[in-house]
Tab-separated table of C-alpha atoms and ligand atoms in Angstrom:
chain	number	residue	atom	x	y	z
A	16	UNK	CA	-0.393	0.294	-0.026
A	17	UNK	CA	1.209	3.320	-0.781
A	18	UNK	CA	0.389	6.537	0.877
A	19	UNK	CA	0.762	9.980	-1.425
A	20	UNK	CA	0.142	12.842	0.642
A	21	UNK	CA	-1.371	16.457	-1.540
A	22	UNK	CA	-1.234	19.747	-0.090
A	23	UNK	CA	-4.570	20.368	-1.130
A	24	UNK	CA	-7.860	18.251	-1.638
A	25	UNK	CA	-7.455	20.062	-5.100
A	26	UNK	CA	-4.478	18.393	-5.530
A	27	UNK	CA	-5.353	15.557	-4.406
A	28	UNK	CA	-8.835	14.978	-6.624
A	29	UNK	CA	-6.370	16.800	-9.771
A	30	UNK	CA	-3.688	13.409	-9.072
A	31	UNK	CA	-6.681	11.083	-9.190
A	32	UNK	CA	-7.858	12.374	-12.508
A	33	UNK	CA	-5.036	12.571	-14.500
A	34	UNK	CA	-3.913	8.688	-12.941
A	35	UNK	CA	-7.317	7.666	-14.137
A	36	UNK	CA	-7.051	9.923	-17.258
A	37	UNK	CA	-4.127	8.423	-17.888
A	38	UNK	CA	-5.680	4.423	-17.284
A	39	UNK	CA	-8.911	5.856	-19.318
A	40	UNK	CA	-6.159	6.597	-22.203
A	41	UNK	CA	-4.145	4.180	-22.046
A	42	UNK	CA	-7.563	2.064	-22.293
A	43	UNK	CA	-10.260	3.590	-23.771
A	44	UNK	CA	-12.589	0.801	-22.749
A	45	UNK	CA	-11.318	0.434	-19.115
A	46	UNK	CA	-13.759	-0.736	-16.145
A	47	UNK	CA	-13.557	1.703	-12.922
A	48	UNK	CA	-15.013	1.134	-10.456
A	49	UNK	CA	-16.573	4.436	-8.977
A	50	UNK	CA	-17.919	5.785	-4.870
A	51	UNK	CA	-20.244	8.308	-4.759
A	52	UNK	CA	-19.696	10.576	-0.955
A	53	UNK	CA	-17.905	14.198	-1.069
A	54	UNK	CA	-14.755	12.280	-1.078
A	55	UNK	CA	-14.721	12.164	-5.011
A	56	UNK	CA	-16.784	15.216	-6.214
A	57	UNK	CA	-12.641	17.434	-7.069
A	58	UNK	CA	-11.845	14.246	-8.996
A	59	UNK	CA	-15.201	14.168	-10.548
A	60	UNK	CA	-15.147	17.919	-10.996
A	61	UNK	CA	-11.660	17.617	-12.804
A	62	UNK	CA	-12.672	14.109	-14.964
A	63	UNK	CA	-15.658	16.617	-16.212
A	64	UNK	CA	-12.915	19.828	-17.137
A	65	UNK	CA	-10.756	16.880	-18.403
A	66	UNK	CA	-14.006	15.584	-21.000
A	67	UNK	CA	-14.458	19.323	-22.000
A	68	UNK	CA	-11.565	20.963	-22.140
A	69	UNK	CA	-9.131	17.857	-23.382
A	70	UNK	CA	-10.770	16.016	-25.359
A	71	UNK	CA	-10.973	13.025	-22.699
A	72	UNK	CA	-13.750	10.772	-23.818
A	73	UNK	CA	-15.397	7.889	-21.662
A	74	UNK	CA	-17.308	6.705	-25.139
A	75	UNK	CA	-16.631	2.999	-24.564
A	76	UNK	CA	-15.792	3.311	-20.439
A	77	UNK	CA	-18.404	1.140	-18.906
A	78	UNK	CA	-18.894	1.783	-14.993
A	79	UNK	CA	-20.198	-0.017	-11.724
A	80	UNK	CA	-20.316	1.652	-8.156
A	81	UNK	CA	-19.689	0.313	-5.232
A	82	UNK	CA	-23.038	0.834	-3.578
A	83	UNK	CA	-26.805	2.173	-3.146
A	84	UNK	CA	-28.974	2.309	-0.146
A	85	UNK	CA	-31.390	-0.033	0.143
A	86	UNK	CA	-35.551	1.178	-1.109
A	87	UNK	CA	-33.913	4.723	-2.000
A	88	UNK	CA	-35.859	4.857	-5.779
A	89	UNK	CA	-33.319	5.859	-8.435
A	90	UNK	CA	-35.004	9.463	-9.368
A	91	UNK	CA	-34.790	10.052	-5.147
A	92	UNK	CA	-33.259	12.698	-4.296
A	93	UNK	CA	-30.372	10.985	-2.433
A	94	UNK	CA	-30.080	8.055	-4.302
A	95	UNK	CA	-26.408	7.339	-5.728
A	96	UNK	CA	-28.265	7.052	-9.071
A	97	UNK	CA	-29.290	10.798	-8.856
A	98	UNK	CA	-25.314	11.596	-7.242
A	99	UNK	CA	-23.965	9.813	-10.296
A	100	UNK	CA	-25.646	11.362	-12.864
A	101	UNK	CA	-25.755	14.945	-10.975
A	102	UNK	CA	-21.883	14.689	-10.775
A	103	UNK	CA	-20.354	13.425	-13.198
A	104	UNK	CA	-22.376	11.341	-15.529
A	105	UNK	CA	-24.583	13.773	-17.211
A	106	UNK	CA	-21.595	15.877	-17.850
A	107	UNK	CA	-19.563	13.352	-19.528
A	108	UNK	CA	-20.186	11.097	-23.327
A	109	UNK	CA	-20.358	7.958	-21.393
A	110	UNK	CA	-23.531	5.324	-22.762
A	111	UNK	CA	-26.147	4.388	-20.491
A	112	UNK	CA	-25.929	1.351	-20.874
A	113	UNK	CA	-21.888	1.832	-19.841
A	114	UNK	CA	-23.042	2.568	-16.123
A	115	UNK	CA	-24.145	-0.044	-13.089
A	116	UNK	CA	-25.102	0.896	-10.872
A	117	UNK	CA	-26.537	-1.139	-7.869
A	118	UNK	CA	-29.779	-0.541	-7.403
A	119	UNK	CA	-31.546	0.209	-4.492
A	120	UNK	CA	-35.158	-1.479	-4.877
A	121	UNK	CA	-34.593	-5.064	-5.888
A	122	UNK	CA	-37.202	-7.187	-5.907
A	123	UNK	CA	-35.011	-9.794	-4.984
A	124	UNK	CA	-32.322	-9.023	-3.404
A	125	UNK	CA	-30.119	-12.516	-3.790
A	126	UNK	CA	-30.842	-12.673	-7.661
A	127	UNK	CA	-29.911	-8.977	-8.309
A	128	UNK	CA	-27.004	-9.365	-6.228
A	129	UNK	CA	-25.639	-12.636	-7.880
A	130	UNK	CA	-26.776	-10.926	-11.617
A	131	UNK	CA	-24.778	-7.889	-10.415
A	132	UNK	CA	-21.524	-9.826	-9.207
A	133	UNK	CA	-21.502	-11.660	-12.353
A	134	UNK	CA	-21.602	-8.497	-14.561
A	135	UNK	CA	-18.306	-7.359	-13.373
A	136	UNK	CA	-17.157	-11.110	-14.074
A	137	UNK	CA	-18.230	-10.742	-17.665
A	138	UNK	CA	-16.487	-7.524	-18.725
A	139	UNK	CA	-13.235	-8.944	-17.430
A	140	UNK	CA	-13.239	-7.009	-13.754
A	141	UNK	CA	-12.702	-3.987	-12.912
A	142	UNK	CA	-9.549	-2.116	-14.121
A	143	UNK	CA	-9.337	0.761	-11.529
A	144	UNK	CA	-11.396	0.965	-8.357
A	145	UNK	CA	-11.871	4.124	-6.857
A	146	UNK	CA	-12.291	4.199	-2.713
A	147	UNK	CA	-13.378	6.767	-0.035
A	148	UNK	CA	-13.282	5.443	3.418
A	149	UNK	CA	-15.678	5.471	6.224
A	150	UNK	CA	-14.101	7.228	9.520
A	151	UNK	CA	-15.081	4.147	10.632
A	152	UNK	CA	-13.117	1.213	8.282
A	153	UNK	CA	-15.921	1.261	5.671
A	154	UNK	CA	-14.645	1.295	2.180
A	155	UNK	CA	-18.485	0.709	-0.234
A	156	UNK	CA	-21.018	-0.002	2.879
A	157	UNK	CA	-18.651	-2.813	4.045
A	158	UNK	CA	-18.685	-1.998	7.370
A	159	UNK	CA	-16.451	-3.379	10.282
A	160	UNK	CA	-17.457	-6.616	11.811
A	161	UNK	CA	-16.748	-10.064	12.656
A	162	UNK	CA	-16.845	-11.248	9.877
A	163	UNK	CA	-17.201	-9.841	6.280
A	164	UNK	CA	-19.654	-10.662	3.581
A	165	UNK	CA	-17.479	-11.519	-0.160
A	166	UNK	CA	-19.982	-11.065	-2.646
A	167	UNK	CA	-22.425	-8.646	-2.879
A	168	UNK	CA	-25.519	-8.294	-0.932
A	169	UNK	CA	-27.479	-5.779	1.794
A	170	UNK	CA	-25.953	-4.479	4.395
A	171	UNK	CA	-27.188	-3.349	7.660
A	172	UNK	CA	-25.400	0.167	8.346
A	173	UNK	CA	-23.262	0.913	11.074
A	174	UNK	CA	-24.182	4.017	13.996
A	175	UNK	CA	-21.155	5.878	12.528
A	176	UNK	CA	-22.062	5.719	8.927
A	177	UNK	CA	-25.774	6.752	9.462
A	178	UNK	CA	-24.767	9.855	11.770
A	179	UNK	CA	-21.677	11.199	9.087
A	180	UNK	CA	-24.504	10.514	6.110
A	181	UNK	CA	-27.606	12.603	8.242
A	182	UNK	CA	-25.940	15.493	7.013
A	183	UNK	CA	-27.349	15.038	3.158
A	184	UNK	CA	-30.842	13.998	4.778
A	185	UNK	CA	-33.110	16.473	6.445
A	186	UNK	CA	-32.931	14.248	9.547
A	187	UNK	CA	-30.743	11.326	10.856
A	188	UNK	CA	-34.592	8.978	11.064
A	189	UNK	CA	-34.696	9.641	7.513
A	190	UNK	CA	-30.696	7.957	6.592
A	191	UNK	CA	-32.289	4.429	5.244
A	192	UNK	CA	-30.804	1.344	7.548
A	193	UNK	CA	-29.581	-1.093	5.409
A	194	UNK	CA	-27.600	-0.509	1.851
A	195	UNK	CA	-27.027	-2.736	-1.308
A	196	UNK	CA	-22.767	-2.761	-1.847
A	197	UNK	CA	-20.519	-4.002	-3.614
A	198	UNK	CA	-18.920	-7.420	-0.745
A	199	UNK	CA	-14.650	-7.268	-0.111
A	200	UNK	CA	-14.005	-9.967	-2.719
A	201	UNK	CA	-15.470	-7.499	-5.602
A	202	UNK	CA	-12.830	-4.850	-4.324
A	203	UNK	CA	-9.898	-7.121	-3.855
A	204	UNK	CA	-10.603	-8.198	-7.632
A	205	UNK	CA	-9.958	-5.065	-8.505
A	206	UNK	CA	-6.185	-4.711	-10.959
A	207	UNK	CA	-5.571	-1.608	-9.660
A	208	UNK	CA	-7.167	0.535	-6.342
A	209	UNK	CA	-6.901	3.939	-5.518
A	210	UNK	CA	-8.496	4.853	-2.156
A	211	UNK	CA	-9.067	8.317	-1.537
A	212	UNK	CA	-9.739	10.164	2.080
A	213	UNK	CA	-9.827	14.504	2.687
A	214	UNK	CA	-10.022	16.765	6.092
A	215	UNK	CA	-9.205	15.819	9.319
A	216	UNK	CA	-11.903	13.809	10.210
A	217	UNK	CA	-10.186	10.864	8.470
A	218	UNK	CA	-6.747	11.420	9.930
A	219	UNK	CA	-7.809	8.571	13.120
A	220	UNK	CA	-8.791	6.039	10.505
A	221	UNK	CA	-5.765	6.707	7.651
A	222	UNK	CA	-3.125	6.287	10.464
A	223	UNK	CA	-4.931	3.311	11.063
A	224	UNK	CA	-3.971	1.938	7.731
A	225	UNK	CA	-1.167	2.462	8.066
A	226	UNK	CA	-0.080	0.594	11.420
A	227	UNK	CA	-2.880	-2.226	11.879
A	228	UNK	CA	-2.375	-5.032	11.231
A	229	UNK	CA	-5.689	-6.755	8.936
A	230	UNK	CA	-9.167	-6.766	10.463
A	231	UNK	CA	-12.679	-6.783	9.694
A	232	UNK	CA	-12.752	-4.299	12.396
A	233	UNK	CA	-11.348	-2.263	9.698
A	234	UNK	CA	-12.560	-3.172	6.839
A	235	UNK	CA	-9.908	-0.853	4.687
A	236	UNK	CA	-6.916	-3.299	6.136
A	237	UNK	CA	-8.062	-5.631	3.947
A	238	UNK	CA	-6.139	-3.667	1.176
A	239	UNK	CA	-2.678	-4.442	2.406
A	240	UNK	CA	-3.816	-8.096	0.677
A	241	UNK	CA	-3.665	-6.625	-2.516
A	242	UNK	CA	-0.622	-5.452	-4.752
A	243	UNK	CA	-1.530	-2.879	-6.404
A	244	UNK	CA	-3.348	0.294	-3.746
A	245	UNK	CA	-2.667	3.535	-3.661
A	246	UNK	CA	-3.897	6.293	-0.771
A	247	UNK	CA	-4.120	9.416	-1.358
A	248	UNK	CA	-4.514	11.776	1.336
A	249	UNK	CA	-4.729	15.905	1.501
A	250	UNK	CA	-2.263	17.265	4.250
A	251	UNK	CA	-5.186	17.492	7.295
A	252	UNK	CA	-6.600	13.104	6.418
A	253	UNK	CA	-2.049	12.546	6.849
A	254	UNK	CA	-1.620	14.053	10.151
A	255	UNK	CA	-2.042	11.567	11.811
A	256	UNK	CA	0.563	8.885	8.955
A	257	UNK	CA	4.088	8.642	10.281
A	258	UNK	CA	6.785	9.472	7.762
B	23	PGA	P1	-16.633	10.852	2.130
B	23	PGA	O1	-17.761	8.857	2.624
B	23	PGA	O2	-16.615	10.943	1.059
B	23	PGA	O3	-18.719	11.731	2.011
B	23	PGA	O4	-16.262	11.040	3.811
B	23	PGA	C1	-16.434	8.558	2.487
B	23	PGA	C2	-17.178	7.081	2.650
B	23	PGA	O5	-18.336	6.641	3.595
B	23	PGA	O6	-16.994	5.929	2.405
């Protein structure tokens, strides 16, 4: 696991966008794993700029999002479907049929999840997976626990996650209690992984990511099992990293 520190969130976002642009230019049919949340917003803004000003094309790129709140329809203002269209997809030349985001309202969760995992395999797996990290160490919505579920599944959100995400809803009671998430195995099967973290609130978990052993209590520590993980942090999130 390689840590790279950037002075500012803007610099981190630009560097992440450059890495994605390199991937897509080298392989226009790249399969990208995408994340939601505040963290990748700067990255998505920069990708939109690269598309508009430097001709970066996503016409043949395929994407798979990590997760979606259970019970939220795609047109709900807080759904991750809505987030992705609003913050990225509407502004680039990606084909609708190449976009995959877990449904928050599947009829049969198990069958739906098996099909989601199968689609990832059918396209040859994810080339580059973008991740944020929860203050509790979750990635996607794989929450800390005694065990982690390898494949796509419906998960109970941790209290810390509900509290952290309440800022996007009118009140904490409106935050869905469960979600559909890609599992740890699918994340770890990505060829390359880029984890982004910014802000003081992430400093403790980034510090632990560097020093902790591998534990399901901090799901992000499982990334140590992967050969190609780049962790991009801004100065605030890096403040508890050993030099
Ligand atoms: P954030 O969320 O980007 O909004 O901090 C990250 C996460 O919970 O994975």
